[in-house]
Short mmCIF file of C-alpha atoms in Angstrom, two decimals:
data_model
loop_
_atom_site.label_atom_id
_atom_site.label_comp_id
_atom_site.label_asym_id
_atom_site.label_seq_id
_atom_site.Cartn_x
_atom_site.Cartn_y
_atom_site.Cartn_z
CA MET A 1 3.42 70.68 29.60
CA ILE A 2 3.06 71.91 25.81
CA THR A 3 1.41 69.36 23.79
CA ILE A 4 1.61 69.95 19.65
CA LYS A 5 -0.65 68.93 17.14
CA LYS A 6 -0.43 68.41 13.58
CA TYR A 7 -3.08 69.21 11.10
CA ALA A 8 -3.18 69.64 7.36
CA ALA A 9 -5.51 71.60 4.97
CA ILE A 10 -5.37 70.91 1.21
CA ASP A 11 -6.81 74.02 -0.69
CA ILE A 12 -8.41 73.28 -4.32
CA GLY A 13 -9.44 76.61 -5.74
CA SER A 14 -9.33 77.30 -9.65
CA ASN A 15 -5.72 78.67 -10.21
CA ALA A 16 -4.04 76.31 -7.96
CA MET A 17 -4.22 73.69 -5.22
CA ARG A 18 -2.80 73.69 -2.09
CA LEU A 19 -1.24 71.65 0.77
CA LEU A 20 -0.29 73.16 4.53
CA VAL A 21 0.66 71.42 7.74
CA THR A 22 0.47 73.03 10.71
CA ASN A 23 1.58 72.67 14.16
CA ILE A 24 -0.95 73.32 16.74
CA VAL A 25 0.60 74.42 19.77
CA GLU A 26 -1.27 74.21 22.75
CA GLN A 27 0.54 75.29 26.59
CA LYS A 28 -1.75 75.48 29.79
CA ASP A 29 -3.05 79.18 30.22
CA CYS A 30 -1.58 79.93 27.15
CA VAL A 31 -2.87 81.02 23.62
CA THR A 32 -2.99 78.05 21.17
CA GLN A 33 0.09 79.02 18.54
CA PHE A 34 -0.80 77.78 15.01
CA ASN A 35 2.60 77.81 13.13
CA LYS A 36 2.99 77.18 9.68
CA SER A 37 5.70 73.86 9.17
CA ALA A 38 5.11 73.44 5.21
CA LEU A 39 3.21 74.37 2.26
CA VAL A 40 2.89 72.98 -1.15
CA ARG A 41 1.31 74.79 -3.94
CA VAL A 42 0.86 73.22 -7.36
CA PRO A 43 -0.17 75.23 -10.26
CA ILE A 44 -3.49 72.97 -11.48
CA ARG A 45 -5.98 75.28 -13.05
CA LEU A 46 -8.98 73.97 -12.53
CA GLY A 47 -11.07 76.96 -13.33
CA GLN A 48 -9.78 77.19 -16.48
CA ASP A 49 -11.82 73.99 -17.88
CA ALA A 50 -14.58 74.38 -15.54
CA PHE A 51 -15.56 78.07 -16.48
CA THR A 52 -14.70 77.41 -20.23
CA MET A 53 -15.76 73.93 -21.53
CA GLY A 54 -18.16 73.14 -17.84
CA THR A 55 -15.88 69.95 -16.97
CA ILE A 56 -12.36 69.65 -15.79
CA SER A 57 -10.60 67.95 -18.68
CA ASN A 58 -9.33 63.94 -18.25
CA GLU A 59 -5.60 65.85 -18.26
CA ASN A 60 -6.51 67.64 -15.28
CA ILE A 61 -7.75 65.19 -13.42
CA GLU A 62 -5.15 62.73 -13.85
CA ARG A 63 -2.99 65.90 -12.82
CA MET A 64 -5.25 66.05 -9.68
CA VAL A 65 -4.88 62.61 -8.82
CA GLU A 66 -1.27 62.74 -9.00
CA ALA A 67 -1.02 65.58 -6.61
CA MET A 68 -3.12 64.04 -4.20
CA GLN A 69 -1.06 60.80 -4.08
CA ALA A 70 1.42 63.20 -3.32
CA PHE A 71 -0.21 65.23 -0.80
CA LYS A 72 -1.09 61.61 0.79
CA LEU A 73 2.29 60.90 1.16
CA LEU A 74 3.49 64.33 2.57
CA MET A 75 1.15 64.11 5.18
CA LYS A 76 2.32 60.25 6.05
CA VAL A 77 5.69 61.49 6.22
CA HIS A 78 4.63 64.95 8.16
CA LYS A 79 2.61 62.48 11.02
CA VAL A 80 -0.50 64.74 10.16
CA GLU A 81 -3.58 63.27 12.51
CA LYS A 82 -5.88 65.11 10.99
CA TYR A 83 -6.77 66.68 7.28
CA GLN A 84 -9.67 68.48 5.54
CA ALA A 85 -9.88 69.30 1.70
CA CYS A 86 -11.58 71.53 0.24
CA ALA A 87 -12.92 73.04 -2.80
CA THR A 88 -13.98 76.06 -4.17
CA SER A 89 -15.77 77.07 -7.32
CA ALA A 90 -14.36 75.14 -10.12
CA LEU A 91 -15.36 72.33 -8.58
CA ARG A 92 -18.29 73.61 -7.32
CA GLU A 93 -19.19 74.41 -11.24
CA ALA A 94 -18.14 71.29 -13.81
CA THR A 95 -20.69 69.09 -14.69
CA ASN A 96 -18.61 66.22 -13.65
CA GLY A 97 -17.50 67.65 -10.32
CA ASN A 98 -18.85 65.18 -8.08
CA GLU A 99 -17.24 62.50 -10.50
CA VAL A 100 -13.77 63.33 -10.06
CA ILE A 101 -14.12 63.41 -5.89
CA ALA A 102 -15.07 60.05 -6.50
CA ILE A 103 -11.98 59.42 -8.79
CA VAL A 104 -9.26 60.91 -6.29
CA LYS A 105 -11.40 59.29 -2.78
CA LYS A 106 -10.53 55.56 -4.86
CA ARG A 107 -7.00 56.73 -6.02
CA ALA A 108 -5.64 58.95 -3.44
CA ASP A 109 -7.69 58.20 -0.58
CA ILE A 110 -8.46 61.55 0.41
CA ASN A 111 -12.37 63.02 1.18
CA ILE A 112 -12.97 65.86 -0.78
CA ALA A 113 -15.24 68.78 0.46
CA ILE A 114 -17.22 71.03 -2.28
CA ILE A 115 -17.75 74.22 -0.08
CA ASP A 116 -20.15 77.38 -1.77
CA GLY A 117 -18.88 80.60 -1.19
CA LYS A 118 -20.41 81.66 1.87
CA LYS A 119 -18.99 79.29 3.52
CA GLU A 120 -15.61 79.97 1.70
CA ALA A 121 -15.97 83.42 2.97
CA ALA A 122 -16.52 82.22 6.61
CA ILE A 123 -13.68 79.64 7.00
CA ILE A 124 -11.19 82.61 5.29
CA ALA A 125 -12.75 85.05 8.16
CA ALA A 126 -12.39 83.03 11.04
CA SER A 127 -8.58 82.61 9.95
CA ASP A 128 -5.89 84.79 12.17
CA LEU A 129 -7.82 88.15 11.22
CA THR A 130 -8.09 89.07 14.89
CA ARG A 131 -5.22 90.29 15.56
CA PHE A 132 -5.88 93.18 12.47
CA ILE A 133 -9.46 93.47 12.97
CA THR A 134 -9.47 96.33 15.81
CA THR A 135 -12.75 96.76 17.42
CA ASP A 136 -13.03 100.94 16.79
CA LYS A 137 -12.54 100.69 13.03
CA ALA A 138 -14.28 98.42 10.00
CA PHE A 139 -12.75 96.81 7.33
CA LEU A 140 -13.95 95.00 4.34
CA TYR A 141 -11.99 91.70 3.91
CA VAL A 142 -11.32 90.63 0.81
CA ASP A 143 -9.92 87.07 -0.95
CA VAL A 144 -9.17 86.80 -4.77
CA GLY A 145 -9.48 83.45 -6.05
CA GLY A 146 -9.80 82.06 -9.41
CA GLY A 147 -13.20 81.95 -9.64
CA SER A 148 -14.91 83.89 -6.81
CA THR A 149 -13.98 86.58 -4.57
CA GLU A 150 -15.38 86.46 -1.10
CA PHE A 151 -16.26 89.84 1.00
CA SER A 152 -17.03 90.35 4.62
CA LEU A 153 -17.64 93.81 6.12
CA PHE A 154 -16.08 93.86 9.71
CA PHE A 155 -17.11 96.34 12.38
CA GLU A 156 -16.42 95.94 16.48
CA GLY A 157 -14.32 92.97 15.71
CA LYS A 158 -17.62 90.90 14.18
CA ILE A 159 -19.08 90.22 10.73
CA LYS A 160 -21.64 92.60 9.84
CA VAL A 161 -22.37 90.79 6.40
CA SER A 162 -20.50 88.63 4.28
CA LYS A 163 -21.11 87.64 0.60
CA SER A 164 -19.23 85.86 -2.41
CA PHE A 165 -19.25 86.75 -6.46
CA ARG A 166 -18.57 85.00 -9.56
CA ILE A 167 -16.00 86.77 -10.20
CA GLY A 168 -11.87 85.41 -10.07
CA THR A 169 -8.75 85.92 -11.38
CA VAL A 170 -9.44 82.69 -13.86
CA ARG A 171 -12.59 84.39 -15.31
CA LEU A 172 -11.52 88.02 -15.55
CA LEU A 173 -8.79 86.07 -18.31
CA ASN A 174 -11.40 84.38 -20.37
CA ASN A 175 -13.32 87.49 -20.33
CA MET A 176 -16.09 85.52 -18.71
CA VAL A 177 -17.37 88.53 -16.68
CA ALA A 178 -20.28 90.45 -17.60
CA ASP A 179 -20.23 94.10 -16.63
CA VAL A 180 -23.16 93.52 -14.92
CA VAL A 181 -21.30 91.89 -12.21
CA TRP A 182 -18.86 94.20 -11.57
CA GLU A 183 -21.68 96.94 -11.60
CA GLU A 184 -24.01 94.40 -8.28
CA ILE A 185 -20.36 94.54 -6.72
CA GLU A 186 -19.53 98.04 -7.35
CA GLU A 187 -23.54 98.44 -5.31
CA TRP A 188 -22.97 95.85 -2.47
CA ILE A 189 -20.08 97.68 -1.43
CA LYS A 190 -20.91 101.36 -1.92
CA SER A 191 -24.12 100.55 -0.10
CA ASN A 192 -22.72 98.61 2.81
CA THR A 193 -19.84 100.89 3.03
CA ALA A 194 -20.96 104.24 3.27
CA SER A 195 -22.20 104.73 6.67
CA TYR A 196 -18.57 103.64 7.72
CA ASP A 197 -15.53 106.56 8.18
CA ASN A 198 -12.02 105.72 7.45
CA LEU A 199 -12.37 102.43 6.20
CA THR A 200 -9.41 99.68 5.32
CA LEU A 201 -9.08 96.54 3.66
CA ILE A 202 -7.32 93.61 4.01
CA GLY A 203 -6.47 91.96 1.56
CA SER A 204 -5.85 87.64 1.12
CA GLY A 205 -5.23 85.74 -1.82
CA GLY A 206 -1.78 84.29 -3.88
CA ASN A 207 -1.65 87.46 -6.20
CA ILE A 208 -2.11 90.64 -3.47
CA ASN A 209 0.77 88.81 -1.23
CA LYS A 210 2.86 88.84 -4.20
CA LEU A 211 1.96 92.43 -4.36
CA PHE A 212 2.94 93.14 -0.98
CA LYS A 213 6.36 90.79 -1.22
CA LEU A 214 7.24 93.18 -3.88
CA SER A 215 6.59 96.12 -1.37
CA GLU A 216 9.43 94.89 0.82
CA LYS A 217 7.52 96.47 3.18
CA ASN A 218 6.64 94.82 7.07
CA GLN A 219 4.40 92.62 7.93
CA ASP A 220 2.10 95.07 9.76
CA LYS A 221 2.30 98.12 7.28
CA PRO A 222 -0.18 98.45 5.06
CA LEU A 223 -0.22 99.45 1.25
CA SER A 224 -1.37 102.32 0.09
CA TYR A 225 -3.69 103.07 -3.16
CA MET A 226 -1.04 105.01 -4.90
CA TYR A 227 1.10 102.34 -4.47
CA LEU A 228 -1.55 99.46 -5.78
CA GLN A 229 -2.40 101.73 -8.70
CA ALA A 230 1.13 102.30 -9.66
CA GLN A 231 1.80 98.46 -9.75
CA TYR A 232 -1.11 97.73 -11.59
CA GLN A 233 0.37 100.40 -14.58
CA LYS A 234 3.56 99.22 -14.14
CA LEU A 235 2.25 95.06 -14.84
CA ASN A 236 -0.11 96.61 -17.78
CA SER A 237 3.06 97.99 -18.79
CA MET A 238 5.21 94.82 -19.08
CA THR A 239 4.90 91.32 -21.52
CA TYR A 240 3.90 88.53 -19.81
CA GLU A 241 7.51 87.39 -20.07
CA GLN A 242 8.75 90.41 -18.29
CA ARG A 243 6.83 89.71 -15.63
CA ILE A 244 8.20 86.04 -14.90
CA ALA A 245 12.12 87.27 -15.63
CA ASP A 246 12.45 90.87 -13.74
CA LEU A 247 9.75 90.41 -10.85
CA GLY A 248 10.43 86.05 -10.30
CA LEU A 249 6.76 85.84 -10.70
CA ASN A 250 5.70 82.12 -11.46
CA PRO A 251 4.61 81.59 -14.78
CA ASP A 252 0.84 80.90 -13.33
CA ARG A 253 0.95 84.12 -11.73
CA ALA A 254 2.31 85.95 -13.84
CA ASP A 255 -0.93 86.32 -15.97
CA VAL A 256 -3.88 86.43 -12.99
CA ILE A 257 -1.71 88.84 -11.10
CA ILE A 258 -3.42 91.70 -13.09
CA PRO A 259 -6.96 90.45 -12.80
CA ALA A 260 -6.21 90.08 -9.07
CA THR A 261 -4.97 93.47 -8.37
CA ARG A 262 -7.75 95.26 -10.83
CA ILE A 263 -10.41 93.88 -8.04
CA TYR A 264 -8.47 94.98 -5.22
CA LEU A 265 -8.29 98.37 -6.97
CA ASN A 266 -12.16 98.61 -7.43
CA ALA A 267 -12.64 97.36 -3.78
CA MET A 268 -10.74 99.95 -2.32
CA LYS A 269 -12.09 103.06 -4.85
CA TRP A 270 -15.27 101.76 -4.10
CA SER A 271 -15.31 101.65 -0.41
CA GLY A 272 -13.36 104.83 0.10
CA ALA A 273 -10.33 102.86 1.37
CA ARG A 274 -6.95 104.12 1.30
CA SER A 275 -4.95 100.98 2.22
CA ILE A 276 -5.15 97.87 2.63
CA TYR A 277 -3.34 95.08 5.13
CA VAL A 278 -1.90 91.76 3.52
CA PRO A 279 -1.51 89.38 6.33
CA LYS A 280 -0.53 85.75 5.52
CA ILE A 281 -3.28 83.83 5.50
CA GLY A 282 -6.06 82.47 3.37
CA LEU A 283 -8.14 79.29 3.40
CA SER A 284 -6.37 76.49 4.00
CA ASP A 285 -5.17 78.40 7.34
CA GLY A 286 -8.93 78.94 8.14
CA ILE A 287 -10.02 75.17 7.31
CA VAL A 288 -7.09 74.53 10.15
CA LYS A 289 -8.72 76.52 12.79
CA ALA A 290 -12.47 75.49 11.72
CA MET A 291 -10.79 72.08 12.42
CA TYR A 292 -9.52 72.56 15.50
CA TYR A 293 -12.11 74.52 17.04
CA GLY A 294 -15.04 72.37 15.46
CA LYS A 295 -16.35 74.27 13.23
CA ILE A 296 -15.77 72.08 10.27
#
């Protein structure tokens, strides 16, 4: 007897908004399967407003409402029975964040929960990491977003320490990250990883996924530090237009991919990691699992 449930997650990030529809397949005496049914990404850069002006603009509020109305219809068509919408650093920091949430509720009938960096890290870490995290090794999990980056250290299959920093691709693009923030991250990574040998990184986020896709590697193979460094130099040598035309990057990906790569490279350098695994997971995957297991 197989039971299929349909859950959806809405991830309202600083660079884009995503709707993930998942088929949850339950079968007696079998491991529950979480199969992606649909994924829609809308490039509404809320962080550009929130981090530079401190408030979400009327134009982007309107775009967000329209996207949410579309998400609502898509969930109806997919017959989604349960959903959760989570907003991260852009709405967290916007002075009119609660006002935006009220507008979306009124016009799109979608409830949005604003989550803090610690909660965000915990939800992401709850996603499908178990098959990558072996019990005999240490892993530094790095999720780079538009407004914040979450770091989680795993050892013996469990989280040892986790921290969110206010550094992200949209902030870096707008020169809004002081040197002291980089220094804090370097200190945190070095002090928490110093006692572990052969540490490996696990990366998530749209930018590292794109870099992995460009490598044409099998999903279970990691990227090397040397490869990432070479890609960083290549991307920097290209114009914005060339990244779109030659590499097939979306316009809203072609600029943020460079600061994202810089964060991953520094995390590898400061932790001593020589390789990075890139599972196809993110906040939306974690939201679905957290809903299913009653953790959200």
